[in-house]
Tab-separated table of C-alpha atoms in Angstrom:
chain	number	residue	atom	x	y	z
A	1	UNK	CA	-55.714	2.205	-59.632
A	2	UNK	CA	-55.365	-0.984	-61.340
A	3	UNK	CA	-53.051	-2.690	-59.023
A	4	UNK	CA	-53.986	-6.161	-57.346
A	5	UNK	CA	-55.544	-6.131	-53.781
A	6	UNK	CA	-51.864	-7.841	-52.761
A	7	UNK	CA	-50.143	-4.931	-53.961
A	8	UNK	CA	-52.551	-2.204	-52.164
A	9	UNK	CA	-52.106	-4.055	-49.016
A	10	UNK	CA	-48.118	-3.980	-50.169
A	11	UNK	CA	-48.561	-0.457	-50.394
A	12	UNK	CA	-49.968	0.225	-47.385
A	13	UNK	CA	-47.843	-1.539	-45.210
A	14	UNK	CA	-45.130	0.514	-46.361
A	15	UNK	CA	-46.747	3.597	-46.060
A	16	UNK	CA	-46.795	2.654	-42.669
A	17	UNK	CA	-44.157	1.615	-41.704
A	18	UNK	CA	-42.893	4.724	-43.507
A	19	UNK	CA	-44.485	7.154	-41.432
A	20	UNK	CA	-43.558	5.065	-38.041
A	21	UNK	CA	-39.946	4.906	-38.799
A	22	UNK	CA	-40.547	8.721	-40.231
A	23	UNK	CA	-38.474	7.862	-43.320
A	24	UNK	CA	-38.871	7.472	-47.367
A	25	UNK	CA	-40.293	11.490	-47.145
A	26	UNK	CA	-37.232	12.201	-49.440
A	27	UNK	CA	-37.083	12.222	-53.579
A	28	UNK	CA	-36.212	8.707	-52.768
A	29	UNK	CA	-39.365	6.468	-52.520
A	30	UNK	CA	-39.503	2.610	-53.187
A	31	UNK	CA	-41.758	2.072	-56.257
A	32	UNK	CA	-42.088	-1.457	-57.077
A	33	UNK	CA	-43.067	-4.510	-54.848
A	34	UNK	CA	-39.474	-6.121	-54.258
A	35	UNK	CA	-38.226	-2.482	-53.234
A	36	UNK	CA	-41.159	-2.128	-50.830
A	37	UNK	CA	-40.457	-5.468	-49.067
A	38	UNK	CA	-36.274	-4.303	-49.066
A	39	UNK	CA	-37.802	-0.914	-47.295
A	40	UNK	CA	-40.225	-2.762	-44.838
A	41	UNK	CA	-37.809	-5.099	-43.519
A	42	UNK	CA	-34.740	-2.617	-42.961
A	43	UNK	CA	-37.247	-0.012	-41.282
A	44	UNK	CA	-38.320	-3.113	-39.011
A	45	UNK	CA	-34.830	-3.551	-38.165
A	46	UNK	CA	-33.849	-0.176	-38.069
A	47	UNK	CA	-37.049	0.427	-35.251
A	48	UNK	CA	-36.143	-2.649	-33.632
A	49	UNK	CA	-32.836	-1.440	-32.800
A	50	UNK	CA	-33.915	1.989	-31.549
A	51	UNK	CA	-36.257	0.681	-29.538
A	52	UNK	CA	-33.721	-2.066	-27.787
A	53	UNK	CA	-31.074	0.389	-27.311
A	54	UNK	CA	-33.383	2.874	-25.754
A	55	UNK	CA	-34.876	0.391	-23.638
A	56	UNK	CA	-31.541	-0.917	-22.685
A	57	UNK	CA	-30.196	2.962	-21.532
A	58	UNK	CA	-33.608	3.470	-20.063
A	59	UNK	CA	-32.690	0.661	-17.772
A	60	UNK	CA	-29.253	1.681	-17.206
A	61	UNK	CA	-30.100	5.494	-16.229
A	62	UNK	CA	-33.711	4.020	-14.135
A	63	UNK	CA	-30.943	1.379	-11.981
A	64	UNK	CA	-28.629	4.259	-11.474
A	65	UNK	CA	-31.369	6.735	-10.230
A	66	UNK	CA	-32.711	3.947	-7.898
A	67	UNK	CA	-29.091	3.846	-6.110
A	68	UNK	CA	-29.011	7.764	-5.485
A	69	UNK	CA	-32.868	7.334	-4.827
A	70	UNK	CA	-31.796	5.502	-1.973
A	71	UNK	CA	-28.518	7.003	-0.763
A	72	UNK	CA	-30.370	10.172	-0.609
A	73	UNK	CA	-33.660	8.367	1.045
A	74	UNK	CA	-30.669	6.846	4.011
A	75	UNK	CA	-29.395	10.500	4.261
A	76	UNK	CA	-32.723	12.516	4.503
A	77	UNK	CA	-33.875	9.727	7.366
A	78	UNK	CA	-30.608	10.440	9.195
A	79	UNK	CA	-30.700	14.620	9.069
A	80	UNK	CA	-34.522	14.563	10.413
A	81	UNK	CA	-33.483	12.357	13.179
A	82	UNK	CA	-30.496	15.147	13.776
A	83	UNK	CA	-32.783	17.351	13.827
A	84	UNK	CA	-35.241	15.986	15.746
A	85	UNK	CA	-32.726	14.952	17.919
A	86	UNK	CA	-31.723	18.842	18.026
A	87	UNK	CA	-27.410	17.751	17.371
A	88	UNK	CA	-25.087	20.325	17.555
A	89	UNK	CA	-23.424	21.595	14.138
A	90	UNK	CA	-20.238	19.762	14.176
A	91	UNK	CA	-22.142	16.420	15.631
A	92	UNK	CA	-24.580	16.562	12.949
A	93	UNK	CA	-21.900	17.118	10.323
A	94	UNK	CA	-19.925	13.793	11.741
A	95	UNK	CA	-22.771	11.893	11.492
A	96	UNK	CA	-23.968	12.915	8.143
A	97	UNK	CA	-20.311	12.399	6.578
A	98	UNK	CA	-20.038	9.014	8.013
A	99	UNK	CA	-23.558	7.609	7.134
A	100	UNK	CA	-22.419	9.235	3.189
A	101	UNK	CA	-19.858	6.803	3.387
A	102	UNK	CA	-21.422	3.940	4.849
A	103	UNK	CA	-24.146	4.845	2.472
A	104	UNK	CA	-22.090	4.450	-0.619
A	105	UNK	CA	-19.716	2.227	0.225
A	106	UNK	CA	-21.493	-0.454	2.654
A	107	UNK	CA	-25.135	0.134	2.005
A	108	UNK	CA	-25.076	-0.780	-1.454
A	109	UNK	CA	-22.633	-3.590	-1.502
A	110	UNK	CA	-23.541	-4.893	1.534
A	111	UNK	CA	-20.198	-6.950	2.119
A	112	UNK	CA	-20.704	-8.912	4.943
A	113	UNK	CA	-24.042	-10.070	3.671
A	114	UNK	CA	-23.214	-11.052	0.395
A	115	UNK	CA	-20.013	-12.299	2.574
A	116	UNK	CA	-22.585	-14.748	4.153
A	117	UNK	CA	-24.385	-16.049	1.312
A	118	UNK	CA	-21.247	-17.492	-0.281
A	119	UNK	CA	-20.583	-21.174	-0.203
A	120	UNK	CA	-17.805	-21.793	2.109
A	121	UNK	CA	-15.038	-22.583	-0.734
A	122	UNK	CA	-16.387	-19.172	-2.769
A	123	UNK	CA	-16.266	-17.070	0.719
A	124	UNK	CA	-12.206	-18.559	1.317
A	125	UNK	CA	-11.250	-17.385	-2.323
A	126	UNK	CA	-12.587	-13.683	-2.291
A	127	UNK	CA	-10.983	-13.596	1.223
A	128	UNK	CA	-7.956	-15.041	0.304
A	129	UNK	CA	-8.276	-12.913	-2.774
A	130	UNK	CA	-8.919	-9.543	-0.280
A	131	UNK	CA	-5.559	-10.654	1.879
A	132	UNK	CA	-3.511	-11.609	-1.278
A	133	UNK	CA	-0.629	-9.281	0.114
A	134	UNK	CA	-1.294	-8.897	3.910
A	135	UNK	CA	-1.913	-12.484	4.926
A	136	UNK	CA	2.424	-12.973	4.433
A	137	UNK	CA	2.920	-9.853	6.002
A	138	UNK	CA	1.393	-10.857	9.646
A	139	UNK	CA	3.874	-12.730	11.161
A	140	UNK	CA	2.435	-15.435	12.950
A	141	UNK	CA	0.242	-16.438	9.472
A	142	UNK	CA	3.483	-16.728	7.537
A	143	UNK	CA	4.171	-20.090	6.614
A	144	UNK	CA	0.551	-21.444	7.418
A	145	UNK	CA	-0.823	-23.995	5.040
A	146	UNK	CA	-3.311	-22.551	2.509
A	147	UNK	CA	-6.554	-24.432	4.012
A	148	UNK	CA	-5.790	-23.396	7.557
A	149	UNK	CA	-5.371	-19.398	6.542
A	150	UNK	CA	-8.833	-20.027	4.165
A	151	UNK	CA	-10.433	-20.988	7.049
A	152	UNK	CA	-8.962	-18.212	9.678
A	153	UNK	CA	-9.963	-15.746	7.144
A	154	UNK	CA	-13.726	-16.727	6.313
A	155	UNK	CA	-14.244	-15.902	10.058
A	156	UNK	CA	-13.186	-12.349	9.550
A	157	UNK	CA	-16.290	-9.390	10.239
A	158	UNK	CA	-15.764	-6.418	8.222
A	159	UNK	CA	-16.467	-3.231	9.908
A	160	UNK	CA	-16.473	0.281	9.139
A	161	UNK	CA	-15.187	3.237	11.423
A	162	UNK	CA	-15.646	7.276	10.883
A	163	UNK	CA	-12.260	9.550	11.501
A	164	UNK	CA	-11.958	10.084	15.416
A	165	UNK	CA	-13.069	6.830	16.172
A	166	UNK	CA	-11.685	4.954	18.908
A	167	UNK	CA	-11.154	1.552	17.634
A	168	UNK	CA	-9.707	-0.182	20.575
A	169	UNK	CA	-9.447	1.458	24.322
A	170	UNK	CA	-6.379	0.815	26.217
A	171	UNK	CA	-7.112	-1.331	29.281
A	172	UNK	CA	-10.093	-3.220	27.236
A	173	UNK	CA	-10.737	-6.681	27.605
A	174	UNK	CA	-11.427	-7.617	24.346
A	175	UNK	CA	-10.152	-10.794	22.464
A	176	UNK	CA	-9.882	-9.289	19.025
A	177	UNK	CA	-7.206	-9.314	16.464
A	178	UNK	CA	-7.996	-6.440	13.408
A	179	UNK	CA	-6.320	-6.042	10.419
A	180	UNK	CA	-6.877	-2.712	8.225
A	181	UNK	CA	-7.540	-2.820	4.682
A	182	UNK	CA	-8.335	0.745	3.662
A	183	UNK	CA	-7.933	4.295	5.770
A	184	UNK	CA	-5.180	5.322	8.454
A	185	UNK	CA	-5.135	4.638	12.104
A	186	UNK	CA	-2.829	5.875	14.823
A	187	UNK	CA	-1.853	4.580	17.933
A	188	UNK	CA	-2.474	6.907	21.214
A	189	UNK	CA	0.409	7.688	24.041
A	190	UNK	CA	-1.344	7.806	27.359
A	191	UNK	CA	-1.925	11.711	27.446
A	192	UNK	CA	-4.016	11.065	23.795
A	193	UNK	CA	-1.366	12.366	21.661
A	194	UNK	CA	-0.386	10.671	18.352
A	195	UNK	CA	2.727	8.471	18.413
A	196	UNK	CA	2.305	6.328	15.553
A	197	UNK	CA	0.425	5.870	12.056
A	198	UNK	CA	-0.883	2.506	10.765
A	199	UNK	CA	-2.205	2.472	7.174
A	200	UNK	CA	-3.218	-0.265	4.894
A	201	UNK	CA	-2.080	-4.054	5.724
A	202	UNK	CA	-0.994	-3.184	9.037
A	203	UNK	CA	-2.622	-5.265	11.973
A	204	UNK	CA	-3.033	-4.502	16.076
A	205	UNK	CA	-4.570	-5.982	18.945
A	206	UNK	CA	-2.344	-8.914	18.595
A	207	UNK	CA	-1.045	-8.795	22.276
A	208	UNK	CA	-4.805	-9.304	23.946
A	209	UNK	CA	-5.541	-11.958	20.833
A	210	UNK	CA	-3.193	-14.142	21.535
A	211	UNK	CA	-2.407	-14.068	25.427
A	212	UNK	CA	-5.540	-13.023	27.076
A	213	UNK	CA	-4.121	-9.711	28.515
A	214	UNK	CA	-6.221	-6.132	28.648
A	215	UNK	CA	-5.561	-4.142	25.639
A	216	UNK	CA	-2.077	-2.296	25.572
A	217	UNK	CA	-2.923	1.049	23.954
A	218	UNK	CA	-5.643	2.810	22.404
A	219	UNK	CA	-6.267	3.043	18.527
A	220	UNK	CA	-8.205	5.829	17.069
A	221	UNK	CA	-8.847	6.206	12.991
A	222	UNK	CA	-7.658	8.780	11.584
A	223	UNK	CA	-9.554	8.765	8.250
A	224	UNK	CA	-12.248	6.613	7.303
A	225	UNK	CA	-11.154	2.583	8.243
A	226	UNK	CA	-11.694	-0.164	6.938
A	227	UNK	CA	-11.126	-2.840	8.509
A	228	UNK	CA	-11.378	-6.741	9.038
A	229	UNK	CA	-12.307	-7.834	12.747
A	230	UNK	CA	-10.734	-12.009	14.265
A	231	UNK	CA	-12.737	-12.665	17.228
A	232	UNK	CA	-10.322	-14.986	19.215
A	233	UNK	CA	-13.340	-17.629	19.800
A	234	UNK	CA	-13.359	-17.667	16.063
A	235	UNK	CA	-10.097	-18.362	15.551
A	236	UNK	CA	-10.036	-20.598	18.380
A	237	UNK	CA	-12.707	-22.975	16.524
A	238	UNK	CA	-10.618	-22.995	13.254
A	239	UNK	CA	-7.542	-24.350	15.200
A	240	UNK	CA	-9.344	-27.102	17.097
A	241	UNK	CA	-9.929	-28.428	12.959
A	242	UNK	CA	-5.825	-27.592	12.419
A	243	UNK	CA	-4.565	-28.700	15.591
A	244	UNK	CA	-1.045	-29.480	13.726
A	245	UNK	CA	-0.839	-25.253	13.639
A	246	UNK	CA	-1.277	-24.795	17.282
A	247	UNK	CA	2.558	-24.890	17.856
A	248	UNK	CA	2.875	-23.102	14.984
A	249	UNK	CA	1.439	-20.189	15.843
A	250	UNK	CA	2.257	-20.326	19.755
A	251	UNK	CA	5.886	-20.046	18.744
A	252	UNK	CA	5.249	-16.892	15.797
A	253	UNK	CA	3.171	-15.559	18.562
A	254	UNK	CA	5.815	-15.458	21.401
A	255	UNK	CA	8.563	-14.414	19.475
A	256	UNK	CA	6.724	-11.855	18.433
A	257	UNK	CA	5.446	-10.962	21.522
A	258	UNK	CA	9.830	-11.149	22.445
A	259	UNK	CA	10.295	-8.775	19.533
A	260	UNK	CA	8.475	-6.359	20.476
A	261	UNK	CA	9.374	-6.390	24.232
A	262	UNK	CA	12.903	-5.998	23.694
A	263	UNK	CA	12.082	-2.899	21.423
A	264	UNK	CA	10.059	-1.584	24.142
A	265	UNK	CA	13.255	-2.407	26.868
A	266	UNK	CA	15.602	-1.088	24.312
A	267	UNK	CA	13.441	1.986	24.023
A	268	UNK	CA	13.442	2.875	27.799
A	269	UNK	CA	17.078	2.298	28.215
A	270	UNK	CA	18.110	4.898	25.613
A	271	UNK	CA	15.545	7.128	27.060
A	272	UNK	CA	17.469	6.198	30.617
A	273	UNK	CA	20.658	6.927	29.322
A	274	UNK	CA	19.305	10.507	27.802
A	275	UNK	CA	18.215	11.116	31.420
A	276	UNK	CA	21.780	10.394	32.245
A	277	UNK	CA	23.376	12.731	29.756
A	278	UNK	CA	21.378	15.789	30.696
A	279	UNK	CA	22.128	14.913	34.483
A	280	UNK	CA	26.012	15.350	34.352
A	281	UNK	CA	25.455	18.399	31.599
A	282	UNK	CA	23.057	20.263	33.873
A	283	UNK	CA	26.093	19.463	36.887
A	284	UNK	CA	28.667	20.795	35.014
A	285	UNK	CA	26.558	23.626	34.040
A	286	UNK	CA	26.317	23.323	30.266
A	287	UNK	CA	22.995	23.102	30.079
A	288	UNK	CA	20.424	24.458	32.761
A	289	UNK	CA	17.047	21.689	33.669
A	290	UNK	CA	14.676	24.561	31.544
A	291	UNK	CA	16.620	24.366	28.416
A	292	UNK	CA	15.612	21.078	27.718
């Protein structure tokens, strides 16, 4: 009752600050001035802190909402256009599991956008970065010089395809080389059967790329693809800056382009000497023409 105006106002503060930071209701009280100054500033502190880290996690959980917020928004725009649309089942399903993944994977990073708004020498890095391990595995890049590949593979489109896809159509004239970074492919016989996988790092449409010629076979994903598209005006650009690599790549394109037509001759001539084989067993009667 006696104390000094200063030490009532002391007083109070801390009774304030007490009941804010809902503390000092214990047997444990502060009871002189320096103790009541100690208790003010660590329950200052001690607020402060709550407050930041809940403000901080607040944040955290209010970003992460507004990413499913709008996945979910994408996916509920696509199913009432289904079903205004009236789809089929199965249709409807396709559609819905590839916008998901476009959705999650495309919508929200948004590659070739934030692709486009790099600076030329930050763009070559991340693509160089992306290629680290494929670039040396596609033979007519190997042995390029580092500026020339930079620049071949800041002209590269991503693009996305769903399982089923075709990716290129056998008989296409299209002048586009692709390269597949994530997902399987397979290569088509012409009945539409499978004959051959590609996963990651392999490459295909080299044959029309480089010499003009309709598409050789048809490519259809098997699982969701990834992959990076060369548009052969593109690439044509970037070699009027490298001239110097023009023979370069001519001669890791035809031999290539050698390679692989000897495989395909040495493929048809063990196939004709099969047909041989069965001829003279089926003469001798070994083997009848059904058995086969």
């Amino acid at each position: 009752q006696n104390a000094s105006v200063d030490i009532l106002y002391l007083t109070s503060i801390y009774w304030s600050f007490s009941v804010i930071a809902a503390s000092s209701y214990g047997d444990i009280i502060a009871t002189n001035s320096a103790e009541m100054l100690y208790s003010i500033m660590v329950m200052y502190v001690g607020v402060a802190v709550v407050a930041i880290t809940t403000s901080r996690l607040t944040t955290i959980l209010a970003q992460y909402n507004a990413r499913e917020y709008k996945i979910q928004s994408e996916l509920d725009r696509v199913a009432s256009y289904c079903k205004y649309r009236n789809l089929p089942s199965p249709l409807k399903k396709s559609v819905m599991e590839y916008f998901e993944v476009w959705a999650t994977q495309k919508a929200l990073l948004d590659e070739e956008n934030v692709l486009h708004k790099l600076s030329p020498a930050l763009k070559a890095q991340v693509m160089c970065f992306i290629f680290r391990d494929m670039a040396e595995s596609i033979p007519f890049f190997r042995g390029c010089d580092n500026m020339f590949l930079s620049a071949v593979l800041c002209c590269m489109e991503p693009q996305l395809f769903a399982p089923s896809d075709i990716i290129i159509q056998k008989g296409q004239h299209e002048l586009a080389l692709y390269v597949l970074v994530n997902g399987k492919a397979g290569v088509l016989n012409p009945k539409g059967e499978l004959f051959m996988k590609l996963s990651s790092g392999d490459f295909f449409g080299e044959i029309a790329f480089f010499f003009g010629t309709p598409r050789t076979a048809t490519i259809c994903s098997i699982t969701f693809c990834d992959v990076f598209k060369l548009l052969q005006e593109s690439f044509a650009n970037v070699i009027k800056l490298y001239p110097d690599m023009q023979d370069h790549i001519d001669n890791q394109a035809e031999m290539m382009f050698n390679e692989e037509c000897n495989a395909s001759y040495a493929a048809k001539l063990d196939m004709f000497h099969l047909n041989v084989v069965k001829v003279r067993l089926e003469i001798l009667g070994v083997y009848q023409k059904g058995d086969w």
